[in-house]
Amino acid sequence: MYILQLYNYPVLSLAKNIFTQINLSTLALLCVFGFIAAAVDSIAGGGGLISLPAFLLVGLPTRLALGTNKFCSTSGTLMSSFEYGKNSKMNFKLLKYLFPFTFLGAALGVLVVLNINETFVQSLALILILFVGLFSIFSKSRGITNNFKGLNIKNIFLGILLAFAIGFYDGFLGPGTGSFLIFGLISIFGFDYINASGNAKFLNLISNITALILFAVHGQVNYILAIPVAICMIFGAKLGTRLALLKGAKIIKPVFISMSLAVAVKMLVSILS
């Protein structure tokens, strides 16, 4: 009798209502896709190609799917950022210059998204990410060894431009953000793939949080689905980061190239459809 009385308390009653709203098979599907997406994303970016279509597949409206996916991916990015940072794969002397511009770029990207021709941005991003993927295929040694020589005015300035531009792109459109960041950090600072991934993950976390706040303010997050999927993505991100730290460029480079080209194909299909 006491247990039945507890079940009628407001908090437990709310929990009962939540679980009756969830189709468990749908939730299980989302959790599986979320786990895989976070593992891939923590290695080389591009996890949104897996998780976002899953939310759309179960019938969420586009904006709600974007906001819910952003909530989940932010949790995964937070975990992988923690793991990379714990293993000294982030350069905080550099990141302190870059992250404010990632924040500003992402905020501006969200604010202007309704006022710019999205097809033009998609076309430009398609060309750039194809270049990134193909260049990485034919560049055998790039990113294999860490050739970072230190900070100077030139590479800090170029890094700030990169952080602002990719932050803006992530707030505005999103696909390929991790690939662009990794490629840019390797090109500007001479990082290897593992250090580029660690620093890229922190910057991606900043742009994710910025976009998430704006989605949440506008009520575009389904927390009933988002919270359990986010938990699965935390575990996926932990696994992916461990693999990246263990295998280094041997696993990051092929996944990076594969996801870059996959993003390009998806964007081409979106433009032509």
Tab-separated table of C-alpha atoms in Angstrom:
chain	number	residue	atom	x	y	z
A	1	MET	CA	0.000	0.000	0.000
A	2	TYR	CA	2.832	2.372	0.864
A	3	ILE	CA	4.480	1.747	-2.531
A	4	LEU	CA	1.204	2.459	-4.316
A	5	GLN	CA	0.905	5.740	-2.424
A	6	LEU	CA	4.445	6.695	-3.427
A	7	TYR	CA	3.612	5.943	-7.055
A	8	ASN	CA	0.964	8.652	-6.928
A	9	TYR	CA	3.397	11.317	-5.708
A	10	PRO	CA	3.883	14.092	-8.301
A	11	VAL	CA	7.480	13.186	-9.211
A	12	LEU	CA	6.748	9.494	-9.703
A	13	SER	CA	3.527	10.307	-11.487
A	14	LEU	CA	5.517	12.464	-13.872
A	15	ALA	CA	7.961	9.601	-14.437
A	16	LYS	CA	5.010	7.303	-15.183
A	17	ASN	CA	3.661	9.755	-17.767
A	18	ILE	CA	7.063	10.115	-19.402
A	19	PHE	CA	7.556	6.387	-19.838
A	20	THR	CA	4.068	5.925	-21.254
A	21	GLN	CA	4.938	8.529	-23.905
A	22	ILE	CA	8.069	6.664	-25.002
A	23	ASN	CA	7.950	3.872	-27.533
A	24	LEU	CA	10.687	1.656	-26.095
A	25	SER	CA	11.701	0.213	-29.475
A	26	THR	CA	12.065	3.741	-30.853
A	27	LEU	CA	14.128	4.789	-27.865
A	28	ALA	CA	16.341	1.704	-28.179
A	29	LEU	CA	16.950	2.496	-31.859
A	30	LEU	CA	17.894	6.086	-31.049
A	31	CYS	CA	20.213	4.972	-28.257
A	32	VAL	CA	22.064	2.550	-30.557
A	33	PHE	CA	22.485	5.155	-33.278
A	34	GLY	CA	23.508	7.720	-30.668
A	35	PHE	CA	26.177	5.432	-29.207
A	36	ILE	CA	27.687	4.739	-32.639
A	37	ALA	CA	27.477	8.405	-33.665
A	38	ALA	CA	29.279	9.579	-30.534
A	39	ALA	CA	32.029	6.965	-30.949
A	40	VAL	CA	32.644	8.043	-34.552
A	41	ASP	CA	32.390	11.744	-33.733
A	42	SER	CA	34.906	11.539	-30.898
A	43	ILE	CA	37.444	10.021	-33.283
A	44	ALA	CA	37.158	12.285	-36.307
A	45	GLY	CA	33.878	14.245	-36.313
A	46	GLY	CA	30.849	13.607	-38.506
A	47	GLY	CA	28.708	11.841	-35.903
A	48	GLY	CA	25.761	14.050	-36.783
A	49	LEU	CA	25.459	12.137	-40.060
A	50	ILE	CA	24.383	9.139	-37.981
A	51	SER	CA	22.413	10.647	-35.098
A	52	LEU	CA	20.438	13.420	-36.835
A	53	PRO	CA	18.857	11.176	-39.506
A	54	ALA	CA	17.845	8.807	-36.692
A	55	PHE	CA	15.845	11.565	-34.971
A	56	LEU	CA	14.256	12.520	-38.305
A	57	LEU	CA	13.496	8.866	-39.025
A	58	VAL	CA	11.375	8.503	-35.886
A	59	GLY	CA	9.242	11.465	-36.937
A	60	LEU	CA	10.603	14.516	-35.115
A	61	PRO	CA	10.095	17.809	-36.998
A	62	THR	CA	13.325	19.189	-38.453
A	63	ARG	CA	13.955	21.967	-35.937
A	64	LEU	CA	13.050	19.756	-32.999
A	65	ALA	CA	15.327	17.030	-34.378
A	66	LEU	CA	18.180	19.532	-34.726
A	67	GLY	CA	17.749	20.816	-31.177
A	68	THR	CA	17.352	17.355	-29.651
A	69	ASN	CA	20.374	16.085	-31.566
A	70	LYS	CA	22.386	19.096	-30.417
A	71	PHE	CA	21.541	18.315	-26.778
A	72	CYS	CA	22.717	14.719	-27.203
A	73	SER	CA	25.820	15.498	-29.248
A	74	THR	CA	26.872	18.150	-26.733
A	75	SER	CA	26.937	15.513	-23.994
A	76	GLY	CA	29.111	13.250	-26.138
A	77	THR	CA	31.411	16.106	-27.071
A	78	LEU	CA	31.742	17.036	-23.405
A	79	MET	CA	32.875	13.508	-22.539
A	80	SER	CA	35.382	13.249	-25.395
A	81	SER	CA	36.717	16.727	-24.572
A	82	PHE	CA	37.265	15.612	-20.981
A	83	GLU	CA	39.109	12.471	-22.131
A	84	TYR	CA	41.325	14.337	-24.615
A	85	GLY	CA	42.082	17.008	-22.002
A	86	LYS	CA	42.866	14.439	-19.330
A	87	ASN	CA	45.381	12.832	-21.692
A	88	SER	CA	47.073	16.171	-22.503
A	89	LYS	CA	45.831	16.313	-26.104
A	90	MET	CA	44.617	19.902	-25.803
A	91	ASN	CA	46.746	23.032	-25.959
A	92	PHE	CA	45.022	25.435	-23.578
A	93	LYS	CA	47.564	28.172	-24.282
A	94	LEU	CA	46.177	28.132	-27.819
A	95	LEU	CA	42.537	27.446	-26.990
A	96	LYS	CA	42.257	30.476	-24.713
A	97	TYR	CA	42.734	32.638	-27.827
A	98	LEU	CA	40.399	30.630	-30.064
A	99	PHE	CA	37.336	29.635	-28.051
A	100	PRO	CA	35.829	33.151	-27.627
A	101	PHE	CA	35.776	33.512	-31.424
A	102	THR	CA	34.188	30.080	-31.835
A	103	PHE	CA	31.450	31.245	-29.450
A	104	LEU	CA	30.924	34.512	-31.332
A	105	GLY	CA	30.924	32.758	-34.705
A	106	ALA	CA	28.386	30.144	-33.595
A	107	ALA	CA	26.057	32.753	-32.087
A	108	LEU	CA	26.234	34.868	-35.236
A	109	GLY	CA	25.635	31.804	-37.415
A	110	VAL	CA	22.415	30.954	-35.587
A	111	LEU	CA	21.212	34.575	-35.693
A	112	VAL	CA	21.672	35.007	-39.453
A	113	VAL	CA	20.585	31.523	-40.555
A	114	LEU	CA	17.162	32.791	-41.653
A	115	ASN	CA	18.573	35.656	-43.724
A	116	ILE	CA	21.108	33.916	-45.980
A	117	ASN	CA	20.633	31.642	-48.980
A	118	GLU	CA	21.292	28.245	-47.435
A	119	THR	CA	21.837	26.574	-50.824
A	120	PHE	CA	24.822	28.849	-51.505
A	121	VAL	CA	26.401	27.977	-48.160
A	122	GLN	CA	25.775	24.258	-48.747
A	123	SER	CA	27.407	24.439	-52.177
A	124	LEU	CA	30.467	26.241	-50.812
A	125	ALA	CA	30.764	23.807	-47.903
A	126	LEU	CA	30.454	20.863	-50.306
A	127	ILE	CA	33.395	22.091	-52.375
A	128	LEU	CA	35.516	22.718	-49.289
A	129	ILE	CA	34.841	19.397	-47.609
A	130	LEU	CA	35.490	17.471	-50.834
A	131	PHE	CA	38.833	19.260	-50.983
A	132	VAL	CA	39.544	18.347	-47.348
A	133	GLY	CA	38.750	14.665	-47.902
A	134	LEU	CA	40.599	14.279	-51.197
A	135	PHE	CA	43.615	16.266	-50.034
A	136	SER	CA	43.870	14.052	-46.959
A	137	ILE	CA	43.762	10.908	-49.111
A	138	PHE	CA	46.683	11.990	-51.280
A	139	SER	CA	48.703	13.586	-48.494
A	140	LYS	CA	50.368	10.518	-47.024
A	141	SER	CA	52.411	12.099	-44.241
A	142	ARG	CA	50.267	15.093	-43.272
A	143	GLY	CA	49.009	14.777	-39.700
A	144	ILE	CA	50.949	11.592	-38.961
A	145	THR	CA	53.594	13.271	-36.796
A	146	ASN	CA	53.187	16.251	-34.487
A	147	ASN	CA	55.118	19.173	-36.014
A	148	PHE	CA	53.774	21.871	-33.715
A	149	LYS	CA	56.592	24.398	-33.148
A	150	GLY	CA	54.863	26.810	-30.799
A	151	LEU	CA	52.629	29.860	-31.002
A	152	ASN	CA	53.337	33.077	-32.859
A	153	ILE	CA	51.314	36.075	-34.027
A	154	LYS	CA	50.724	34.585	-37.482
A	155	ASN	CA	49.370	31.173	-36.465
A	156	ILE	CA	47.307	32.644	-33.610
A	157	PHE	CA	45.704	35.090	-36.051
A	158	LEU	CA	44.987	32.321	-38.582
A	159	GLY	CA	43.643	30.158	-35.752
A	160	ILE	CA	41.273	32.926	-34.667
A	161	LEU	CA	39.973	33.237	-38.243
A	162	LEU	CA	39.488	29.465	-38.376
A	163	ALA	CA	37.696	29.380	-35.005
A	164	PHE	CA	35.319	32.202	-35.958
A	165	ALA	CA	34.576	30.854	-39.448
A	166	ILE	CA	33.942	27.263	-38.360
A	167	GLY	CA	31.968	28.435	-35.318
A	168	PHE	CA	29.764	30.460	-37.661
A	169	TYR	CA	29.394	27.491	-39.997
A	170	ASP	CA	28.450	25.170	-37.129
A	171	GLY	CA	25.804	27.596	-35.893
A	172	PHE	CA	24.471	28.140	-39.405
A	173	LEU	CA	24.622	24.693	-41.021
A	174	GLY	CA	26.850	22.177	-39.213
A	175	PRO	CA	27.787	19.108	-41.301
A	176	GLY	CA	31.547	18.570	-41.423
A	177	THR	CA	32.432	20.964	-38.597
A	178	GLY	CA	34.797	18.465	-36.964
A	179	SER	CA	36.487	17.673	-40.283
A	180	PHE	CA	37.059	21.347	-41.070
A	181	LEU	CA	38.498	21.989	-37.604
A	182	ILE	CA	40.863	19.016	-37.684
A	183	PHE	CA	42.102	19.874	-41.181
A	184	GLY	CA	42.529	23.547	-40.274
A	185	LEU	CA	44.436	22.841	-37.055
A	186	ILE	CA	46.782	20.429	-38.839
A	187	SER	CA	47.385	22.958	-41.627
A	188	ILE	CA	47.938	26.008	-39.424
A	189	PHE	CA	49.703	24.567	-36.383
A	190	GLY	CA	51.285	21.365	-37.680
A	191	PHE	CA	49.438	19.133	-35.198
A	192	ASP	CA	49.131	15.414	-35.783
A	193	TYR	CA	45.651	13.924	-36.037
A	194	ILE	CA	45.372	13.046	-32.353
A	195	ASN	CA	46.268	16.546	-31.087
A	196	ALA	CA	44.202	18.198	-33.818
A	197	SER	CA	41.215	16.027	-32.792
A	198	GLY	CA	41.614	16.968	-29.128
A	199	ASN	CA	41.729	20.714	-29.785
A	200	ALA	CA	38.973	20.500	-32.400
A	201	LYS	CA	36.742	18.688	-29.931
A	202	PHE	CA	37.021	21.510	-27.385
A	203	LEU	CA	36.168	24.168	-29.994
A	204	ASN	CA	33.291	22.030	-31.252
A	205	LEU	CA	32.030	21.788	-27.664
A	206	ILE	CA	31.873	25.592	-27.454
A	207	SER	CA	29.884	25.933	-30.675
A	208	ASN	CA	27.604	23.047	-29.651
A	209	ILE	CA	26.795	24.626	-26.283
A	210	THR	CA	26.106	27.981	-27.939
A	211	ALA	CA	23.693	26.467	-30.463
A	212	LEU	CA	22.085	24.252	-27.808
A	213	ILE	CA	21.261	27.237	-25.596
A	214	LEU	CA	19.502	28.959	-28.477
A	215	PHE	CA	17.585	25.803	-29.436
A	216	ALA	CA	16.556	25.265	-25.806
A	217	VAL	CA	15.408	28.881	-25.373
A	218	HIS	CA	13.141	28.424	-28.388
A	219	GLY	CA	11.735	25.135	-27.058
A	220	GLN	CA	13.312	22.964	-29.738
A	221	VAL	CA	14.576	20.097	-27.531
A	222	ASN	CA	12.612	16.917	-26.776
A	223	TYR	CA	14.080	16.076	-23.372
A	224	ILE	CA	12.111	12.832	-23.052
A	225	LEU	CA	14.153	11.399	-25.925
A	226	ALA	CA	17.243	13.523	-25.477
A	227	ILE	CA	18.251	12.516	-21.946
A	228	PRO	CA	18.490	8.716	-22.404
A	229	VAL	CA	20.144	9.097	-25.833
A	230	ALA	CA	22.605	11.606	-24.371
A	231	ILE	CA	23.601	9.076	-21.697
A	232	CYS	CA	24.321	6.475	-24.413
A	233	MET	CA	26.312	9.056	-26.367
A	234	ILE	CA	28.479	9.727	-23.321
A	235	PHE	CA	29.487	6.045	-23.276
A	236	GLY	CA	29.981	6.035	-27.061
A	237	ALA	CA	32.201	9.104	-26.858
A	238	LYS	CA	34.262	7.522	-24.108
A	239	LEU	CA	34.828	4.393	-26.206
A	240	GLY	CA	35.680	6.358	-29.356
A	241	THR	CA	38.114	8.627	-27.550
A	242	ARG	CA	39.857	5.661	-25.928
A	243	LEU	CA	40.287	4.063	-29.376
A	244	ALA	CA	41.640	7.324	-30.803
A	245	LEU	CA	44.114	7.743	-27.959
A	246	LEU	CA	45.219	4.109	-28.272
A	247	LYS	CA	45.548	3.903	-32.066
A	248	GLY	CA	46.299	7.546	-32.946
A	249	ALA	CA	46.493	8.471	-36.644
A	250	LYS	CA	46.072	4.812	-37.676
A	251	ILE	CA	42.388	4.985	-36.774
A	252	ILE	CA	41.735	8.740	-36.902
A	253	LYS	CA	42.903	9.375	-40.477
A	254	PRO	CA	40.782	6.683	-42.223
A	255	VAL	CA	37.702	7.575	-40.155
A	256	PHE	CA	38.362	11.278	-40.811
A	257	ILE	CA	38.570	10.743	-44.584
A	258	SER	CA	35.513	8.440	-44.612
A	259	MET	CA	33.347	10.887	-42.663
A	260	SER	CA	34.532	13.869	-44.743
A	261	LEU	CA	33.500	12.137	-47.957
A	262	ALA	CA	30.250	10.896	-46.363
A	263	VAL	CA	29.372	14.477	-45.388
A	264	ALA	CA	30.111	15.602	-48.965
A	265	VAL	CA	27.825	12.915	-50.422
A	266	LYS	CA	25.004	13.808	-48.010
A	267	MET	CA	25.300	17.505	-48.837
A	268	LEU	CA	25.327	16.785	-52.580
A	269	VAL	CA	22.149	14.723	-52.230
A	270	SER	CA	20.517	17.530	-50.203
A	271	ILE	CA	21.407	20.120	-52.864
A	272	LEU	CA	20.182	17.989	-55.783
A	273	SER	CA	16.945	16.837	-54.097
